[in-house]
Amino acid sequence: MLDQQLKNLLRHTDITFQAPSFDAIEVKDAATGVSLAWVKKHDRADVEAAIVRAEHAQALFKQQSALQRADLMMAWYQLILKHQQDLAQILTAEQGKPLSEANGEIKYAASFIRWFAEQARRIDGDVITPVQSQQRLLVLKQAIGVTAAITPWNFPAAMITRKIAPALAAGCSMLIKPAEQTPLSAYALEVLAMQAGLPRDVMITLSGDSVDVGQTLCESPIVRKLSFTGSTEVGRILMQQCAPTIKKLSLELGGNAPLIVFDDANIEQAVKGIMNSKYRNSGQTCVCANRIYIQDGVYDAVSQRVIEEVAKLKMGDGRLADVTQGPLIDEDAIIKVQSHIEDAIDQGAKLAIGGKRLAPDNTFFEPTVLTHVTQSMRVAREETFGPLAALFRFKTEDEVIQMANATEFGLAAYLFSQNTARQWRVGEALEYGMVGINTGLISNEASSFGGIKQSGLGREGSQYGIEDYLELKYMCIDLSE
Ligand code: ADP
């Protein structure tokens, strides 16, 4: 149940707290299954009307100065921080992650707004050395126009701000389709954006059936750019749907992150990195270590320490003190983790700790460690997206680079070594968009988050993150009279 203070933050025409008469999506508490609210199920006609509103809003918004846009964004940033606790409560209720992680996510979400508010004033073009002396050649950067975002449930706040902040900084409007499980965080952010004074309809949240809303956004010629975070399968569908209108696309898709611990690593640092990378959000992040490769000489020591740390984790309702592991998002997530464990054990892996769900009527799953995992097992090929640490053994640097790169994914990779030459050598050899060296935490607003191969297109955060919301315009001026 949401208390009155949280309901006030969700004062939006699309939300009701009693079963409504209109077509709606029920939002449930992730830990208890209790109804939290109902959000409107926008149909195709609603989405088309919203696109037109976003177009009108953008035409005016792009005329504001960069400084005005930056100031509005900073006001939004401040309001989010002021309501950090409330936003975290809403996030934990609908998503399930521990309150401490939810608080961290809200701060992280806000950081993108601040970063891109600062960047709004640095959207500089170029003056090119001309070919002919009477010519002047210029490159301007202009807002791409109306944009859309489709976001996942694992970071219900941060995946939205990471997209809309660069859009607003550039002078674009954005239509946002949050995940069905976690629309409340999106609406709360929109309510605060309007309170901060951002013009109406530069941000429009559109809860609804993912196929209907997604397809309408993709097919619209008015929407000039789509940014998506989610699975590679859905990313492929969206790419196809965007082809007829040649829409600009940013895709943050699945990963299958290797985390490599060499014999020369600082073992405690590596264990901390494994715990941070693997068990945050109960293993439900796209940069979670999925394959943990440990070199022969330290395999037993590192495994033992990981098992000890996993034994200290505490599952439960994220609102309770010292809970570190919330529920998984749904039954399918449970089935996936179970199937990876069964397949690995069938092929010779050893269960060191955990291994089963807490109860059949909820979606908590014990933090699990498997040792003696090999490349032929499903967990080597597929992203588990759950609290399963799969520990592989390797002998040489060349062998582990080859194993780490043997995947169609290329999002994040991690390595632990105290040898600087090896850090560079292996860091450069890993075919990934991001490499963490001696750390399991790599995300922040100033870095260029994104993958290569089938993990996606484009970058979010950093000075690169705004480029996808800008068009280049080349102007050639002839000065001869
Ligand atoms: P996950 O496995 O993390 O749920 P998905 O790719 O299924 O990842 O979902 C990410 C987002 O994509 C969610 O907002 C979901 O509603 C949306 N989505 C899922 N299927 C489609 C689709 N066919 N078209 C558009 N959006 C979709």
Coordinates of C-alpha atoms and ligand atoms in Angstrom, one line a residue:
M1 CA 0.0 0.0 0.0
L2 CA 1.1 3.5 -0.8
D3 CA 0.6 6.1 2.0
Q4 CA -1.0 9.5 1.3
Q5 CA 2.3 11.3 0.8
L6 CA 3.3 8.9 -1.9
K7 CA -0.1 9.1 -3.5
N8 CA 0.3 12.9 -3.6
L9 CA 3.4 12.4 -5.6
L10 CA 1.4 10.2 -8.1
R11 CA -1.3 12.8 -8.7
H12 CA -1.6 12.2 -12.4
T13 CA -4.7 11.7 -14.5
D14 CA -3.5 8.3 -15.7
I15 CA -3.3 6.9 -12.2
T16 CA -6.0 5.7 -9.8
F17 CA -5.8 3.9 -6.5
Q18 CA -9.1 2.0 -6.8
A19 CA -10.0 -0.6 -9.5
P20 CA -11.1 1.7 -12.4
S21 CA -13.8 1.4 -14.9
F22 CA -11.5 2.3 -17.8
D23 CA -9.0 -0.1 -19.4
A24 CA -6.1 -0.2 -17.0
I25 CA -2.9 -2.0 -15.9
E26 CA -2.7 -3.1 -12.3
V27 CA 0.6 -2.3 -10.6
K28 CA 1.4 -4.7 -7.8
D29 CA 3.8 -4.5 -4.8
A30 CA 6.8 -6.6 -5.9
A31 CA 7.3 -8.2 -2.5
T32 CA 3.8 -8.7 -1.3
G33 CA 1.7 -8.9 -4.4
V34 CA -0.8 -6.3 -3.0
S35 CA -2.3 -3.8 -5.5
L36 CA -0.6 -0.5 -5.5
A37 CA -2.4 1.4 -8.2
W38 CA -3.9 1.1 -11.7
V39 CA -2.4 3.0 -14.7
K40 CA -4.3 3.8 -17.9
K41 CA -3.8 1.4 -20.7
H42 CA -3.1 3.9 -23.5
D43 CA -4.3 2.6 -26.9
R44 CA -2.9 3.5 -30.4
A45 CA -5.2 6.5 -30.8
D46 CA -4.0 7.9 -27.4
V47 CA -0.4 7.4 -28.5
E48 CA -1.0 9.1 -31.8
A49 CA -2.6 12.1 -30.1
A50 CA 0.2 12.3 -27.6
I51 CA 2.8 12.3 -30.4
V52 CA 1.0 15.4 -31.9
R53 CA 1.1 17.1 -28.5
A54 CA 4.8 16.3 -28.1
E55 CA 5.4 17.8 -31.6
H56 CA 3.7 21.1 -30.7
A57 CA 5.6 21.2 -27.4
Q58 CA 8.9 20.6 -29.0
A59 CA 8.4 23.3 -31.6
L60 CA 8.3 25.9 -28.8
F61 CA 10.8 24.2 -26.5
K62 CA 13.6 24.2 -29.0
Q63 CA 13.3 28.0 -29.2
Q64 CA 14.1 28.4 -25.5
S65 CA 17.8 29.3 -24.9
A66 CA 20.1 26.5 -23.7
L67 CA 20.4 28.4 -20.5
Q68 CA 16.6 28.4 -19.9
R69 CA 16.4 24.7 -20.6
A70 CA 19.4 24.1 -18.3
D71 CA 17.7 26.1 -15.5
L72 CA 14.5 24.1 -15.8
M73 CA 16.4 20.9 -15.7
M74 CA 18.2 22.0 -12.6
A75 CA 14.9 22.8 -10.9
W76 CA 13.7 19.3 -11.8
Y77 CA 17.0 17.8 -10.4
Q78 CA 16.5 19.7 -7.1
L79 CA 12.9 18.5 -6.8
I80 CA 13.9 14.9 -7.4
L81 CA 16.5 15.1 -4.6
K82 CA 14.0 16.8 -2.3
H83 CA 11.6 13.8 -2.9
Q84 CA 14.4 11.2 -3.0
Q85 CA 13.0 9.2 -0.1
D86 CA 9.4 9.1 -1.5
L87 CA 10.6 8.2 -5.0
A88 CA 12.7 5.4 -3.5
Q89 CA 9.7 4.1 -1.6
I90 CA 7.6 4.0 -4.8
L91 CA 10.5 2.3 -6.7
T92 CA 10.9 -0.4 -4.0
A93 CA 7.2 -1.0 -3.8
E94 CA 6.8 -1.6 -7.5
Q95 CA 10.2 -3.1 -8.3
G96 CA 11.3 -4.8 -5.1
K97 CA 14.9 -3.8 -4.8
P98 CA 16.1 -2.9 -1.3
L99 CA 15.4 0.7 -0.2
S100 CA 19.1 1.5 0.1
E101 CA 19.5 0.5 -3.6
A102 CA 16.4 2.4 -4.6
N103 CA 17.7 5.5 -2.9
G104 CA 21.0 5.0 -4.8
E105 CA 19.0 4.7 -8.0
I106 CA 17.1 7.9 -7.5
K107 CA 20.3 9.8 -6.8
Y108 CA 21.9 8.2 -9.9
A109 CA 18.8 9.0 -11.9
A110 CA 19.0 12.6 -10.8
S111 CA 22.7 12.8 -11.7
F112 CA 21.9 12.4 -15.4
I113 CA 19.6 15.5 -15.3
R114 CA 22.3 17.6 -13.7
W115 CA 25.0 16.3 -16.0
F116 CA 23.0 17.0 -19.2
A117 CA 21.7 20.4 -17.8
E118 CA 25.4 21.3 -17.7
Q119 CA 25.9 19.9 -21.2
A120 CA 23.0 21.9 -22.6
R121 CA 25.2 24.9 -22.8
R122 CA 28.0 23.1 -24.6
I123 CA 26.3 21.9 -27.8
D124 CA 28.9 23.5 -29.9
G125 CA 29.3 23.1 -33.6
D126 CA 32.4 23.5 -35.8
V127 CA 33.9 26.0 -38.3
I128 CA 35.7 23.9 -41.0
T129 CA 38.7 25.2 -42.9
P130 CA 37.3 25.9 -46.3
V131 CA 38.4 24.4 -49.6
Q132 CA 37.9 27.7 -51.5
S133 CA 39.0 31.0 -50.0
Q134 CA 35.6 32.7 -50.6
Q135 CA 33.7 30.0 -48.8
R136 CA 32.9 29.5 -45.1
L137 CA 31.9 26.1 -43.9
L138 CA 30.0 25.6 -40.7
V139 CA 28.5 22.6 -38.8
L140 CA 25.5 23.3 -36.5
K141 CA 24.0 20.8 -34.1
Q142 CA 20.2 21.0 -33.8
A143 CA 17.6 19.1 -31.8
I144 CA 16.4 16.0 -33.7
G145 CA 12.8 16.7 -32.8
V146 CA 10.2 14.4 -31.1
T147 CA 11.8 11.4 -29.5
A148 CA 10.6 8.2 -27.7
A149 CA 11.9 5.9 -25.1
I150 CA 10.9 2.4 -24.2
T151 CA 12.4 1.4 -20.8
P152 CA 12.7 -1.7 -18.6
W153 CA 11.7 -2.6 -15.1
N154 CA 15.1 -3.2 -13.5
F155 CA 16.0 0.5 -13.2
P156 CA 12.5 2.2 -13.4
A157 CA 13.9 5.7 -12.7
A158 CA 17.4 5.8 -14.0
M159 CA 16.7 4.3 -17.4
I160 CA 14.2 7.1 -18.0
T161 CA 16.4 10.1 -16.9
R162 CA 19.4 8.7 -18.8
K163 CA 17.3 9.1 -22.0
I164 CA 15.2 12.1 -21.3
A165 CA 17.9 14.3 -19.8
P166 CA 20.0 14.5 -23.0
A167 CA 16.8 14.9 -25.0
L168 CA 15.7 17.9 -23.0
A169 CA 19.1 19.4 -23.0
A170 CA 19.2 19.2 -26.8
G171 CA 15.7 20.8 -27.1
C172 CA 13.7 17.6 -27.9
S173 CA 10.5 16.3 -26.4
M174 CA 10.1 12.7 -25.3
L175 CA 7.3 10.1 -25.1
I176 CA 8.1 7.4 -22.6
K177 CA 6.7 3.9 -22.4
P178 CA 7.8 2.4 -19.1
A179 CA 7.7 -1.3 -18.4
E180 CA 4.3 -2.6 -17.4
Q181 CA 5.6 -3.7 -14.0
T182 CA 7.0 -0.3 -13.0
P183 CA 5.2 2.6 -14.5
L184 CA 4.7 4.5 -11.2
S185 CA 8.3 5.8 -11.0
A186 CA 7.9 7.2 -14.5
Y187 CA 4.8 9.0 -13.6
A188 CA 6.2 10.4 -10.3
L189 CA 9.2 11.8 -12.3
E190 CA 6.8 13.4 -14.8
V191 CA 4.8 15.0 -12.0
L192 CA 8.0 16.5 -10.6
A193 CA 9.1 17.6 -14.1
M194 CA 5.8 19.6 -14.5
Q195 CA 6.2 21.0 -10.9
A196 CA 9.7 22.1 -11.9
G197 CA 8.2 24.2 -14.7
L198 CA 9.2 22.1 -17.7
P199 CA 6.7 22.8 -20.4
R200 CA 3.7 20.5 -20.7
D201 CA 4.1 17.7 -23.2
V202 CA 7.9 17.8 -23.4
M203 CA 7.6 14.7 -21.3
I204 CA 4.7 12.4 -21.8
T205 CA 4.4 9.0 -20.0
L206 CA 2.4 6.4 -21.9
S207 CA 1.7 3.3 -20.0
G208 CA 0.0 0.6 -22.1
D209 CA 0.3 -2.6 -24.0
S210 CA 4.0 -2.8 -25.0
V211 CA 3.2 -4.0 -28.6
D212 CA 0.6 -1.4 -29.3
V213 CA 2.4 1.5 -27.8
G214 CA 5.8 0.4 -29.1
Q215 CA 4.6 -0.1 -32.6
T216 CA 2.8 3.2 -32.8
L217 CA 5.9 5.0 -31.6
C218 CA 8.1 3.2 -34.1
E219 CA 5.8 3.7 -37.0
S220 CA 5.2 7.4 -36.5
P221 CA 7.0 9.6 -39.0
I222 CA 6.9 12.4 -36.4
V223 CA 9.0 10.5 -33.9
R224 CA 12.6 11.0 -35.2
K225 CA 14.4 8.9 -32.6
L226 CA 13.8 5.9 -30.4
S227 CA 15.9 4.9 -27.4
F228 CA 15.3 1.5 -26.0
T229 CA 16.7 -0.5 -23.1
G230 CA 15.7 -4.1 -22.8
S231 CA 16.3 -7.5 -24.4
T232 CA 18.1 -8.1 -27.6
E233 CA 15.0 -9.9 -29.0
V234 CA 12.8 -6.9 -28.5
G235 CA 15.6 -4.6 -29.8
R236 CA 15.6 -6.5 -33.1
I237 CA 11.8 -6.1 -33.4
L238 CA 12.0 -2.4 -32.7
M239 CA 14.8 -2.0 -35.3
Q240 CA 12.6 -3.6 -37.9
Q241 CA 9.6 -1.5 -37.0
C242 CA 11.8 1.7 -37.2
A243 CA 13.2 0.8 -40.6
P244 CA 10.3 2.3 -42.7
T245 CA 10.7 5.7 -41.2
I246 CA 14.6 5.5 -41.0
K247 CA 14.4 6.5 -37.4
K248 CA 17.6 7.1 -35.4
L249 CA 18.0 4.4 -32.8
S250 CA 19.8 3.9 -29.5
L251 CA 19.7 0.3 -28.2
E252 CA 20.9 -0.8 -24.8
L253 CA 20.4 -4.6 -25.0
G254 CA 21.4 -7.8 -23.3
G255 CA 24.8 -8.7 -22.0
N256 CA 26.7 -11.7 -20.9
A257 CA 29.4 -10.1 -18.9
P258 CA 32.7 -11.9 -18.1
L259 CA 34.5 -11.1 -14.9
I260 CA 38.1 -12.3 -14.8
V261 CA 40.2 -12.7 -11.7
F262 CA 43.8 -13.3 -12.4
D263 CA 46.3 -14.9 -10.0
D264 CA 47.9 -11.5 -9.5
A265 CA 44.7 -9.9 -8.4
N266 CA 44.1 -8.4 -4.9
I267 CA 41.7 -11.1 -3.8
E268 CA 39.6 -9.0 -1.4
Q269 CA 39.2 -6.4 -4.1
A270 CA 38.1 -9.1 -6.6
V271 CA 35.6 -10.6 -4.1
K272 CA 34.1 -7.2 -3.5
G273 CA 33.9 -6.6 -7.2
I274 CA 32.1 -10.0 -7.7
M275 CA 29.6 -9.2 -5.0
N276 CA 28.9 -5.7 -6.3
S277 CA 28.6 -6.7 -9.9
K278 CA 26.7 -10.0 -9.4
Y279 CA 24.2 -9.5 -6.6
R280 CA 23.1 -5.9 -7.0
N281 CA 19.4 -5.8 -7.8
S282 CA 19.4 -9.5 -7.2
G283 CA 21.4 -10.1 -10.3
Q284 CA 18.9 -8.2 -12.5
T285 CA 21.2 -5.7 -14.2
C286 CA 22.4 -5.9 -17.8
V287 CA 26.0 -5.3 -16.6
C288 CA 25.9 -8.1 -13.9
A289 CA 28.8 -10.5 -14.1
N290 CA 27.4 -13.6 -15.7
R291 CA 30.5 -15.6 -16.2
I292 CA 33.1 -15.4 -13.4
Y293 CA 36.5 -16.7 -14.7
I294 CA 39.0 -17.4 -11.9
Q295 CA 42.6 -18.4 -12.6
D296 CA 43.8 -21.7 -11.3
G297 CA 46.1 -20.5 -8.6
V298 CA 43.5 -18.4 -6.7
Y299 CA 40.3 -20.4 -7.7
D300 CA 39.8 -22.1 -4.4
A301 CA 40.6 -19.0 -2.3
V302 CA 38.3 -16.7 -4.3
S303 CA 35.5 -19.3 -4.4
Q304 CA 35.6 -19.8 -0.7
R305 CA 35.5 -16.0 0.0
V306 CA 32.6 -15.5 -2.4
I307 CA 30.6 -18.3 -0.7
E308 CA 31.3 -16.7 2.7
E309 CA 30.0 -13.3 1.5
V310 CA 27.0 -14.8 -0.2
A311 CA 26.0 -16.5 3.1
K312 CA 25.8 -13.0 4.6
L313 CA 23.2 -11.7 2.1
K314 CA 19.7 -11.3 3.3
M315 CA 16.5 -11.8 1.2
G316 CA 13.3 -10.1 2.0
D317 CA 10.9 -7.1 1.6
G318 CA 13.2 -4.3 0.4
R319 CA 11.6 -1.9 3.0
L320 CA 13.1 -3.9 5.9
A321 CA 16.4 -2.9 7.4
D322 CA 19.5 -4.9 6.3
V323 CA 17.7 -6.7 3.4
T324 CA 20.1 -6.9 0.5
Q325 CA 18.2 -9.1 -1.9
G326 CA 14.7 -8.3 -3.1
P327 CA 12.4 -10.6 -5.1
L328 CA 12.9 -11.4 -8.8
I329 CA 10.6 -9.6 -11.1
D330 CA 8.3 -12.6 -12.1
E331 CA 7.9 -16.3 -12.4
D332 CA 9.7 -16.5 -15.7
A333 CA 12.8 -15.0 -14.0
I334 CA 12.7 -17.8 -11.4
I335 CA 12.3 -20.4 -14.1
K336 CA 15.4 -19.1 -16.0
V337 CA 17.6 -19.2 -12.9
Q338 CA 16.4 -22.6 -12.0
S339 CA 17.0 -23.9 -15.5
H340 CA 20.5 -22.6 -15.6
I341 CA 21.3 -24.2 -12.3
E342 CA 19.8 -27.6 -13.3
D343 CA 21.6 -27.6 -16.7
A344 CA 25.0 -26.8 -15.0
I345 CA 24.6 -29.4 -12.3
D346 CA 23.6 -32.0 -14.9
Q347 CA 26.9 -31.3 -16.7
G348 CA 29.1 -31.5 -13.7
A349 CA 28.9 -28.1 -11.9
K350 CA 28.8 -28.2 -8.1
L351 CA 26.2 -26.3 -6.0
A352 CA 28.1 -24.5 -3.3
I353 CA 25.3 -22.4 -1.7
G354 CA 21.7 -21.5 -2.4
G355 CA 20.0 -23.1 -5.4
K356 CA 16.3 -22.8 -4.8
R357 CA 13.4 -20.4 -4.5
L358 CA 12.2 -19.3 -1.1
A359 CA 8.6 -20.4 -1.6
P360 CA 6.3 -21.3 -4.5
D361 CA 4.0 -18.4 -3.9
N362 CA 6.6 -15.6 -4.2
T363 CA 9.5 -14.8 -6.5
F364 CA 12.4 -14.7 -4.0
F365 CA 15.4 -16.8 -5.1
E366 CA 18.3 -17.7 -2.9
P367 CA 21.6 -16.1 -3.8
T368 CA 23.5 -19.0 -5.4
V369 CA 27.1 -20.0 -6.2
L370 CA 28.0 -22.8 -8.6
T371 CA 31.6 -23.9 -8.9
H372 CA 33.3 -26.1 -11.7
V373 CA 31.2 -24.3 -14.4
T374 CA 32.4 -24.9 -18.0
Q375 CA 31.9 -23.3 -21.4
S376 CA 29.4 -26.0 -22.6
M377 CA 26.8 -25.0 -20.0
R378 CA 23.8 -22.7 -20.8
V379 CA 25.0 -20.2 -18.3
A380 CA 28.1 -19.6 -20.4
R381 CA 25.9 -18.6 -23.4
E382 CA 22.8 -17.0 -21.9
E383 CA 22.3 -14.1 -19.5
T384 CA 20.9 -15.5 -16.3
F385 CA 19.5 -12.2 -15.0
G386 CA 19.3 -13.5 -11.5
P387 CA 21.3 -14.2 -8.3
L388 CA 23.5 -17.0 -9.7
A389 CA 27.3 -16.7 -9.6
A390 CA 28.8 -19.1 -12.0
L391 CA 32.5 -19.8 -11.3
F392 CA 34.7 -21.0 -14.1
R393 CA 38.3 -22.0 -13.9
F394 CA 41.0 -21.0 -16.4
K395 CA 44.8 -21.4 -16.8
T396 CA 46.2 -18.8 -19.2
E397 CA 45.5 -15.3 -20.2
D398 CA 45.1 -16.2 -23.9
E399 CA 42.6 -18.9 -23.0
V400 CA 40.5 -16.6 -20.8
I401 CA 40.4 -13.8 -23.4
Q402 CA 39.1 -16.4 -26.0
M403 CA 36.5 -17.7 -23.6
A404 CA 35.4 -14.2 -22.5
N405 CA 34.9 -13.1 -26.1
A406 CA 33.1 -16.2 -27.2
T407 CA 29.6 -14.6 -27.2
E408 CA 27.5 -12.5 -29.5
F409 CA 27.1 -10.0 -26.7
G410 CA 29.5 -7.2 -25.9
L411 CA 28.2 -4.9 -23.2
A412 CA 30.4 -5.0 -20.0
A413 CA 33.4 -7.0 -18.9
Y414 CA 35.5 -6.8 -15.8
L415 CA 39.0 -7.9 -14.9
F416 CA 41.0 -8.0 -11.7
S417 CA 44.8 -7.9 -11.8
Q418 CA 47.5 -5.8 -10.1
N419 CA 49.7 -5.9 -13.2
T420 CA 49.4 -2.7 -15.2
A421 CA 50.6 -4.2 -18.4
R422 CA 48.1 -7.0 -18.1
Q423 CA 45.3 -4.5 -17.3
W424 CA 46.0 -2.7 -20.6
R425 CA 46.6 -5.9 -22.7
V426 CA 43.4 -7.7 -21.5
G427 CA 41.3 -4.5 -21.4
E428 CA 42.1 -3.8 -25.0
A429 CA 41.6 -7.4 -26.1
L430 CA 38.1 -7.8 -24.6
E431 CA 35.4 -7.2 -27.2
Y432 CA 33.1 -5.2 -25.0
G433 CA 31.8 -1.6 -24.9
M434 CA 32.8 -1.2 -21.3
V435 CA 35.6 -2.7 -19.2
G436 CA 35.8 -2.4 -15.4
I437 CA 39.4 -2.9 -14.1
N438 CA 39.6 -3.8 -10.4
T439 CA 36.0 -2.6 -9.9
G440 CA 32.6 -4.2 -10.3
L441 CA 30.8 -0.8 -10.4
I442 CA 31.2 1.1 -13.6
S443 CA 28.0 3.1 -14.2
N444 CA 27.8 6.9 -13.6
E445 CA 26.5 9.8 -15.5
A446 CA 29.9 11.0 -16.9
S447 CA 30.7 7.7 -18.5
S448 CA 29.7 6.5 -22.0
F449 CA 27.5 3.5 -21.2
G450 CA 26.8 1.2 -24.1
G451 CA 27.6 -2.1 -25.8
I452 CA 29.0 -3.4 -29.1
K453 CA 28.0 -6.5 -31.1
Q454 CA 24.5 -7.6 -30.3
S455 CA 24.4 -5.6 -27.1
G456 CA 23.4 -2.5 -28.8
L457 CA 24.0 0.8 -30.6
G458 CA 24.9 4.2 -29.3
R459 CA 26.0 5.5 -25.9
E460 CA 24.2 7.0 -22.9
G461 CA 25.6 9.4 -20.3
S462 CA 28.8 11.4 -21.0
Q463 CA 29.3 14.0 -23.7
Y464 CA 28.6 11.3 -26.3
G465 CA 25.1 10.6 -24.9
I466 CA 23.7 13.9 -26.2
E467 CA 24.9 13.3 -29.8
D468 CA 22.0 10.9 -30.5
Y469 CA 19.5 13.7 -29.9
L470 CA 21.2 16.1 -32.3
E471 CA 21.3 16.4 -36.1
L472 CA 24.3 17.9 -37.8
K473 CA 23.6 20.6 -40.3
Y474 CA 26.3 21.7 -42.7
M475 CA 26.1 25.2 -44.0
C476 CA 28.2 26.4 -46.9
I477 CA 28.4 30.2 -47.3
D478 CA 29.8 31.8 -50.4
L479 CA 31.2 35.3 -49.7
S480 CA 31.8 36.4 -53.3
E481 CA 29.5 39.3 -54.4
Ligands
ADP1 P1 12.9 -7.6 -20.1 O1 13.2 -9.0 -20.5 O2 14.0 -6.9 -19.3 O3 11.5 -7.4 -19.6 P2 12.0 -6.6 -22.6 O4 12.8 -6.3 -23.8 O5 11.0 -7.7 -22.7 O6 13.0 -6.8 -21.5 O7 11.3 -5.3 -22.1 C1 11.8 -4.0 -22.1 C2 10.8 -3.0 -22.5 O8 10.3 -3.3 -23.8 C3 9.5 -3.0 -21.6 O9 9.1 -1.6 -21.5 C4 8.6 -3.8 -22.4 O10 7.2 -3.5 -22.1 C5 8.9 -3.4 -23.8 N1 8.5 -4.3 -24.8 C6 8.5 -5.7 -24.8 N2 8.1 -6.2 -25.9 C7 7.9 -5.2 -26.8 C8 7.5 -5.0 -28.2 N3 7.2 -6.1 -28.9 N4 7.4 -3.8 -28.7 C9 7.7 -2.7 -27.9 N5 8.1 -2.8 -26.7 C10 8.2 -4.0 -26.1

